[in-house]
CSV table of C-alpha atoms in Angstrom, one decimal:
chain,number,residue,atom,x,y,z
V,291,MET,CA,-27.3,13.4,-12.3
V,292,GLN,CA,-23.8,13.2,-11.2
V,293,ASN,CA,-23.3,17.0,-11.5
V,294,GLY,CA,-26.4,17.4,-9.4
V,295,LEU,CA,-24.9,15.1,-6.8
V,296,ALA,CA,-21.7,17.0,-6.6
V,297,MET,CA,-23.6,20.3,-6.2
V,298,GLN,CA,-26.1,18.8,-3.5
V,299,CYS,CA,-23.0,17.4,-1.6
V,300,GLN,CA,-21.9,21.0,-0.8
V,301,SER,CA,-25.2,21.9,0.6
V,302,GLY,CA,-25.7,18.7,2.7
V,303,ALA,CA,-28.6,17.4,0.6
V,304,GLY,CA,-28.5,14.5,-1.8
V,305,GLY,CA,-29.4,10.9,-2.7
V,306,LEU,CA,-28.1,7.6,-4.1
V,307,PRO,CA,-27.1,7.9,-7.7
V,308,GLY,CA,-29.7,6.6,-10.2
V,309,GLY,CA,-32.5,6.5,-7.5
V,310,GLY,CA,-33.7,10.0,-7.0
V,311,TRP,CA,-33.5,12.1,-3.9
V,312,SER,CA,-36.1,10.0,-2.2
V,313,SER,CA,-34.2,6.7,-2.7
V,314,TYR,CA,-32.8,6.7,0.8
V,315,ALA,CA,-33.7,8.6,4.0
V,316,ALA,CA,-32.0,11.6,5.6
V,317,ARG,CA,-31.4,9.4,8.7
V,318,MET,CA,-29.3,6.4,9.3
V,319,ARG,CA,-28.3,3.8,11.9
V,320,ALA,CA,-25.1,4.3,13.6
V,321,LEU,CA,-23.4,3.5,16.9
V,322,ARG,CA,-23.3,6.2,19.3
V,323,PHE,CA,-22.0,7.0,22.7
V,324,GLU,CA,-22.9,10.3,24.6
V,325,LYS,CA,-20.1,9.8,27.1
V,326,THR,CA,-17.0,7.6,27.6
V,327,GLY,CA,-15.9,5.3,30.3
V,328,SER,CA,-18.0,2.0,29.9
V,329,MET,CA,-19.3,-0.3,27.3
V,330,ASN,CA,-22.7,0.5,28.7
V,331,GLU,CA,-22.5,3.8,26.9
V,332,LEU,CA,-22.4,2.5,23.5
V,333,LYS,CA,-25.8,2.0,21.6
V,334,LEU,CA,-27.3,1.5,18.2
V,335,ALA,CA,-29.2,4.8,17.5
V,336,GLU,CA,-30.9,6.5,14.5
V,337,ILE,CA,-29.3,9.8,13.7
V,338,ALA,CA,-29.0,12.3,11.0
V,339,ARG,CA,-27.2,11.2,7.9
V,340,PRO,CA,-23.9,13.2,7.6
V,341,ALA,CA,-23.7,16.1,5.1
V,342,CYS,CA,-20.3,16.3,3.2
V,343,GLY,CA,-18.8,19.7,2.8
V,344,ALA,CA,-16.4,21.1,0.2
V,345,GLY,CA,-13.6,18.6,-0.7
V,346,GLU,CA,-15.5,15.8,1.0
V,347,VAL,CA,-17.4,12.6,-0.2
V,348,LEU,CA,-20.1,10.8,1.5
V,349,VAL,CA,-19.5,7.0,1.5
V,350,GLN,CA,-22.2,4.4,2.0
V,351,VAL,CA,-20.4,1.9,4.3
V,352,LYS,CA,-20.4,-1.6,3.2
V,353,ALA,CA,-17.7,-2.8,5.6
V,354,ALA,CA,-16.0,-1.2,8.7
V,355,ALA,CA,-13.4,-3.1,10.9
V,356,ILE,CA,-13.4,-2.7,14.8
V,357,ASN,CA,-10.0,-1.9,15.9
V,358,PRO,CA,-8.4,-2.0,19.5
V,359,SER,CA,-8.4,1.8,19.4
V,360,ASP,CA,-12.2,1.8,18.8
V,361,ILE,CA,-12.6,-0.3,22.0
V,362,LYS,CA,-10.3,2.2,24.0
V,363,ASN,CA,-12.4,5.1,22.4
V,364,VAL,CA,-15.6,4.0,24.2
V,365,LEU,CA,-13.9,3.2,27.3
V,366,GLY,CA,-12.5,6.8,27.5
V,367,LYS,CA,-8.8,6.0,26.8
V,368,MET,CA,-8.3,8.1,23.8
V,369,HIS,CA,-7.7,11.6,25.0
V,370,GLU,CA,-8.6,13.2,21.8
V,371,THR,CA,-12.3,12.0,21.8
V,372,THR,CA,-15.2,14.6,21.9
V,373,THR,CA,-18.7,13.4,22.6
V,374,PRO,CA,-21.3,12.6,21.5
V,375,ARG,CA,-19.6,10.4,18.9
V,376,THR,CA,-19.9,7.6,16.5
V,377,PRO,CA,-16.7,5.5,16.7
V,378,GLY,CA,-15.0,3.6,13.7
V,379,ARG,CA,-11.6,4.4,12.0
V,380,ASP,CA,-11.6,2.0,9.0
V,381,PHE,CA,-14.2,1.8,6.2
V,382,ALA,CA,-14.8,0.5,2.9
V,383,GLY,CA,-17.8,1.4,0.6
V,384,VAL,CA,-19.2,3.2,-2.2
V,385,VAL,CA,-19.2,7.0,-2.7
V,386,VAL,CA,-22.7,8.3,-3.1
V,387,GLU,CA,-21.9,12.1,-2.9
V,388,GLY,CA,-19.1,14.2,-3.9
V,389,PRO,CA,-17.1,15.1,-6.9
V,390,ALA,CA,-18.7,13.9,-10.0
V,391,GLU,CA,-15.8,11.8,-11.0
V,392,MET,CA,-15.9,9.8,-7.6
V,393,ILE,CA,-19.6,9.0,-7.6
V,394,GLY,CA,-20.1,5.2,-7.7
V,395,ALA,CA,-16.5,4.5,-6.8
V,396,SER,CA,-15.6,1.6,-4.4
V,397,VAL,CA,-13.2,3.2,-1.9
V,398,PHE,CA,-11.5,2.5,1.3
V,399,GLY,CA,-9.7,4.5,4.0
V,400,THR,CA,-8.8,5.2,7.5
V,401,GLY,CA,-7.1,7.8,9.8
V,402,GLY,CA,-7.2,11.4,10.8
V,403,ASN,CA,-9.5,12.1,13.6
V,404,LEU,CA,-12.3,9.9,12.4
V,405,GLY,CA,-14.1,8.3,15.3
V,406,PHE,CA,-12.5,10.7,17.8
V,407,VAL,CA,-13.4,14.3,16.9
V,408,ARG,CA,-15.2,13.5,13.8
V,409,ASP,CA,-18.0,10.8,13.5
V,410,GLY,CA,-16.7,7.5,12.3
V,411,SER,CA,-17.6,4.5,10.1
V,412,HIS,CA,-19.6,2.2,12.5
V,413,ALA,CA,-22.6,3.6,10.7
V,414,GLU,CA,-24.5,3.3,7.5
V,415,PHE,CA,-22.8,6.3,6.0
V,416,VAL,CA,-19.7,8.3,6.8
V,417,ALA,CA,-18.5,11.7,5.5
V,418,VAL,CA,-14.7,12.0,4.9
V,419,PRO,CA,-12.3,14.2,3.0
V,420,ALA,CA,-12.0,12.9,-0.6
V,421,ALA,CA,-8.2,12.7,-0.1
V,422,VAL,CA,-8.6,9.7,2.3
V,423,ALA,CA,-11.1,7.8,0.0
V,424,VAL,CA,-8.7,5.6,-1.8
V,425,ALA,CA,-9.7,3.3,-4.7
V,426,MET,CA,-10.2,-0.2,-3.7
V,427,PRO,CA,-7.9,-3.0,-5.2
V,428,LYS,CA,-9.6,-4.9,-7.9
V,429,GLY,CA,-11.3,-8.2,-7.3
V,430,VAL,CA,-11.5,-8.1,-3.5
V,431,SER,CA,-14.6,-7.9,-1.1
V,432,PHE,CA,-15.5,-4.8,0.9
V,433,GLU,CA,-14.8,-7.0,4.1
V,434,SER,CA,-11.3,-8.0,3.1
V,435,VAL,CA,-10.1,-4.4,2.4
V,436,ALA,CA,-11.8,-2.9,5.3
V,437,VAL,CA,-9.4,-4.6,7.7
V,438,LEU,CA,-6.3,-3.3,6.1
V,439,GLY,CA,-6.4,0.5,6.4
V,440,LEU,CA,-5.3,1.2,10.0
V,441,PRO,CA,-2.8,-1.8,10.3
V,442,PHE,CA,-1.1,-1.1,7.1
V,443,MET,CA,-1.0,2.8,7.6
V,444,THR,CA,0.4,2.2,11.2
V,445,ALA,CA,3.1,-0.2,10.1
V,446,TYR,CA,4.1,2.0,7.2
V,447,SER,CA,4.4,5.0,9.4
V,448,ALA,CA,6.4,3.1,11.9
V,449,LEU,CA,8.9,1.2,9.6
V,450,VAL,CA,9.3,3.4,6.5
V,451,SER,CA,8.4,7.0,7.7
V,452,ALA,CA,9.8,6.8,11.2
V,453,ALA,CA,12.5,4.2,11.3
V,454,GLY,CA,13.5,4.5,7.6
V,455,LEU,CA,14.0,0.9,7.1
V,456,GLN,CA,16.2,-0.1,4.3
V,457,ALA,CA,17.0,-3.0,2.1
V,458,GLY,CA,19.3,-5.4,3.6
V,459,GLU,CA,18.6,-4.4,7.2
V,460,THR,CA,17.3,-6.8,9.9
V,461,VAL,CA,14.0,-5.8,11.6
V,462,LEU,CA,12.6,-7.5,14.7
V,463,ILE,CA,8.9,-7.3,14.9
V,464,THR,CA,6.9,-8.2,18.1
V,465,GLY,CA,3.2,-9.4,18.0
V,466,THR,CA,4.1,-10.5,14.6
V,467,THR,CA,1.0,-12.5,13.7
V,468,GLY,CA,-1.3,-9.6,14.8
V,469,ALA,CA,-3.1,-7.3,12.2
V,470,VAL,CA,-0.4,-4.5,12.6
V,471,GLY,CA,2.6,-7.1,12.9
V,472,SER,CA,1.6,-9.0,9.8
V,473,ALA,CA,1.2,-5.9,7.9
V,474,ALA,CA,4.7,-4.9,9.0
V,475,VAL,CA,6.1,-8.2,7.8
V,476,SER,CA,4.7,-7.5,4.4
V,477,ILE,CA,6.1,-3.9,4.2
V,478,ALA,CA,9.4,-5.0,5.6
V,479,VAL,CA,9.8,-7.7,3.0
V,480,SER,CA,8.8,-5.5,0.3
V,481,VAL,CA,11.6,-3.1,1.0
V,482,GLY,CA,14.1,-5.8,1.0
V,483,ALA,CA,14.6,-6.2,4.7
V,484,ARG,CA,15.0,-9.5,6.7
V,485,VAL,CA,12.3,-10.1,9.3
V,486,LEU,CA,12.7,-11.7,12.8
V,487,GLY,CA,9.3,-12.6,14.4
V,488,THR,CA,8.3,-13.5,17.8
V,489,MET,CA,5.6,-15.9,19.2
V,490,ARG,CA,4.7,-16.7,22.7
V,491,SER,CA,5.7,-20.3,22.3
V,492,ALA,CA,7.3,-22.5,19.7
V,493,ALA,CA,4.3,-24.6,19.3
V,494,LYS,CA,2.3,-21.6,18.0
V,495,ILE,CA,4.8,-20.6,15.4
V,496,PRO,CA,3.0,-20.5,12.0
V,497,ALA,CA,4.1,-22.7,9.0
V,498,LYS,CA,6.9,-21.4,7.0
V,499,GLU,CA,4.8,-20.7,3.8
V,500,THR,CA,2.1,-18.5,5.6
V,501,MET,CA,4.5,-15.6,6.5
V,502,PRO,CA,7.7,-14.5,5.0
V,503,VAL,CA,9.5,-14.5,8.3
V,504,ALA,CA,13.3,-15.5,8.1
V,505,SER,CA,13.5,-16.5,11.8
V,506,TRP,CA,11.1,-17.0,14.6
V,507,ILE,CA,11.7,-16.5,18.3
V,508,SER,CA,9.8,-18.2,21.1
V,509,LEU,CA,9.3,-15.7,23.8
V,510,GLU,CA,8.6,-18.8,26.1
V,511,SER,CA,11.9,-20.5,25.7
V,512,ASP,CA,14.3,-18.0,24.3
V,513,ASP,CA,16.0,-15.0,25.9
V,514,LEU,CA,15.1,-12.3,23.3
V,515,PRO,CA,18.1,-10.3,23.2
V,516,VAL,CA,20.4,-13.2,23.3
V,517,LYS,CA,18.5,-15.0,20.4
V,518,VAL,CA,18.3,-11.9,18.3
V,519,ARG,CA,22.1,-11.6,18.6
V,520,GLU,CA,22.6,-15.1,17.9
V,521,LEU,CA,20.5,-14.8,14.7
V,522,THR,CA,22.4,-11.8,13.5
V,523,GLY,CA,25.9,-12.9,14.2
V,524,GLY,CA,26.2,-10.9,17.4
V,525,ARG,CA,25.2,-7.5,15.8
V,526,GLY,CA,21.5,-7.2,16.8
V,527,ALA,CA,18.4,-5.9,14.8
V,528,ASP,CA,18.8,-2.6,12.8
V,529,VAL,CA,15.2,-1.8,13.6
V,530,VAL,CA,12.9,-3.1,16.3
V,531,PHE,CA,9.1,-2.5,15.9
V,532,ASP,CA,7.6,-3.1,19.2
V,533,VAL,CA,3.7,-3.3,18.9
V,534,ILE,CA,3.3,-4.7,22.5
V,535,GLY,CA,5.3,-2.4,24.9
V,536,GLY,CA,5.3,-2.8,28.7
V,537,ALA,CA,7.4,-5.7,29.7
V,538,MET,CA,8.8,-6.2,26.2
V,539,PHE,CA,10.1,-2.7,26.0
V,540,GLU,CA,13.6,-3.2,27.8
V,541,LYS,CA,14.1,-6.8,26.2
V,542,CYS,CA,13.5,-5.1,22.6
V,543,LEU,CA,15.8,-2.2,23.5
V,544,ALA,CA,18.5,-4.6,24.4
V,545,SER,CA,18.1,-6.4,21.0
V,546,LEU,CA,19.0,-3.4,18.9
V,547,ALA,CA,22.3,-3.2,16.9
V,548,TYR,CA,24.6,-0.2,17.3
V,549,ARG,CA,22.7,2.9,16.3
V,550,GLY,CA,19.7,0.9,15.8
V,551,ARG,CA,16.1,2.3,15.8
V,552,GLN,CA,13.2,1.1,18.2
V,553,VAL,CA,9.6,2.2,17.3
V,554,ALA,CA,6.9,2.1,19.9
V,555,ILE,CA,3.2,2.3,19.2
V,556,ALA,CA,1.6,0.7,22.4
V,557,SER,CA,2.2,0.7,26.0
V,558,GLY,CA,0.8,-2.6,27.1
V,559,PRO,CA,-0.7,-2.8,30.6
V,560,GLU,CA,2.1,-0.8,32.0
V,561,ARG,CA,2.5,2.8,30.9
V,562,ARG,CA,5.9,3.1,32.5
V,563,VAL,CA,9.0,1.3,31.5
V,564,SER,CA,12.6,1.3,32.7
V,565,PHE,CA,16.0,0.7,31.0
V,566,ASP,CA,19.7,1.0,31.5
V,567,LEU,CA,20.3,4.5,30.3
V,568,ILE,CA,24.2,4.0,30.1
V,569,ASP,CA,23.7,1.0,27.7
V,570,PHE,CA,21.2,3.0,25.8
V,571,TYR,CA,23.5,5.9,25.1
V,572,HIS,CA,26.6,3.9,24.6
V,573,ASN,CA,24.9,2.0,21.9
V,574,GLU,CA,23.6,5.3,20.4
V,575,SER,CA,20.1,3.8,20.2
V,576,ARG,CA,17.2,5.7,18.8
V,577,LEU,CA,13.9,5.6,20.4
V,578,LEU,CA,10.9,6.7,18.2
V,579,GLY,CA,7.1,6.9,19.0
V,580,VAL,CA,4.5,6.7,16.3
V,581,ASP,CA,0.8,7.8,17.1
V,582,SER,CA,-1.4,7.0,14.0
V,583,VAL,CA,-4.1,9.3,15.4
V,584,LYS,CA,-1.8,12.3,14.8
V,585,LEU,CA,-1.7,11.5,11.0
V,586,SER,CA,-3.8,14.0,8.9
V,587,PHE,CA,-6.3,12.6,6.3
V,588,GLU,CA,-4.1,13.8,3.5
V,589,GLU,CA,-0.9,11.9,5.1
V,590,THR,CA,-3.1,8.8,5.6
V,591,GLY,CA,-4.4,9.0,2.1
V,592,ALA,CA,-0.9,9.4,0.6
V,593,ILE,CA,0.3,6.3,2.6
V,594,LEU,CA,-2.7,4.2,1.5
V,595,ARG,CA,-2.1,5.3,-2.3
V,596,LYS,CA,1.6,4.3,-1.9
V,597,LEU,CA,0.5,0.8,-0.7
V,598,SER,CA,-2.4,0.3,-3.1
V,599,ALA,CA,-0.2,-1.0,-5.9
V,600,GLY,CA,1.1,-3.7,-3.7
V,601,LEU,CA,-2.3,-4.6,-2.8
V,602,ASP,CA,-3.2,-4.8,-6.4
V,603,ASN,CA,-0.3,-7.0,-7.3
V,604,GLY,CA,-0.4,-9.2,-4.4
V,605,THR,CA,2.7,-8.0,-2.6
V,606,TYR,CA,0.7,-7.4,0.5
V,607,PRO,CA,-1.6,-10.5,1.0
V,608,PHE,CA,-5.2,-10.1,2.2
V,609,PRO,CA,-6.2,-12.0,5.3
V,610,PRO,CA,-7.9,-15.3,4.7
V,611,ASN,CA,-11.8,-15.3,4.9
V,612,GLU,CA,-11.7,-17.4,8.1
V,613,ALA,CA,-9.7,-14.6,9.9
V,614,ILE,CA,-12.5,-12.2,9.4
V,615,LEU,CA,-15.8,-12.3,11.5
V,616,ARG,CA,-18.7,-10.6,9.6
V,617,ILE,CA,-21.1,-9.0,12.1
V,618,PRO,CA,-24.2,-7.0,11.1
V,619,LEU,CA,-24.5,-3.5,12.5
V,620,GLU,CA,-27.5,-4.7,14.7
V,621,GLN,CA,-25.1,-6.9,16.7
V,622,ALA,CA,-22.3,-4.4,16.8
V,623,VAL,CA,-22.8,-3.4,20.4
V,624,GLN,CA,-22.3,-7.0,21.6
V,625,ALA,CA,-19.3,-7.4,19.3
V,626,TYR,CA,-17.6,-4.5,21.0
V,627,ARG,CA,-18.4,-6.1,24.2
V,628,ASP,CA,-17.1,-9.5,23.3
V,629,LEU,CA,-13.9,-7.9,21.8
V,630,SER,CA,-13.4,-5.9,25.1
V,631,ASP,CA,-13.6,-9.1,27.1
V,632,GLY,CA,-11.3,-11.0,24.9
V,633,LYS,CA,-14.0,-13.5,23.8
V,634,ILE,CA,-13.2,-12.9,19.9
V,635,ARG,CA,-9.9,-13.7,18.4
V,636,GLN,CA,-10.8,-12.9,14.8
V,637,LYS,CA,-10.7,-9.5,13.1
V,638,VAL,CA,-14.4,-8.2,13.3
V,639,VAL,CA,-15.9,-6.3,10.4
V,640,LEU,CA,-19.2,-4.7,10.7
V,641,THR,CA,-21.6,-4.8,7.7
V,642,PRO,CA,-24.3,-2.2,7.9
């Protein structure tokens, strides 16, 4: 049966292992938008179940996170997107078609053009290159692992691939308690770096045991560059990972040590920023941009495999259950609306 599945995968036919070819239909439910620009364009529809081609797997989606970029996708803010399209970048599920050795495997993944040029994971099934379907860590739920792909891949790309963060260096991370920020904290600590975190106010700073942040900075009461230099003996941060952008950009740049590296992944409300160019080149600062959409499936899969050992051994903690809001696919459109309107603070995971 497994060899049959692998052969059928190439021709776009197939069925669930052990259940025969009639055990599930050739159609599925999926979120869909025919054009971008408004949440009114997003619908729950019945469409053809995707067929996987050579080197691909078909995954029965068990959980799929909704990321901020998914919201922007529907609103027309992701220039790569072609329509009609099913959104969704992160997924966790079970391989039901593909290479024989992968049938029945529990996998997770993210990245590439998934959800933008290729139909995404906010559906009952998703077809992806086998390279991006990474074996799930043992003993965790589909919902828990579904929220990790994009945040960890983005943080790793920024801190390790782009900035080259090293043991003994100090990194300032803005948006520290968010999905990408908290992933960045775990990755930074794992390479032996010292982490400085930021919060809007001192009252909201997490308890010390919840995150391995060496020092917290209150953006409400502290001058960011002054506080960073105070905490680093006047030197500044070797690396700044700015996940906010906008008004934070210049403050972060002023927090850099000599020849420090700043990585930007977001623009905030303002696309344009300004800074003192003379200070910038006298400090020999480095400014780096990272766009996770530009990473190929092969690159994304390689990053997630590097991180998988840390997920297995607990180096990278999973979010607590209360931080995840599980939403059935039938309620996904409303979940998109609520996230877009800022009504939900938890990480939303769709469960088809």
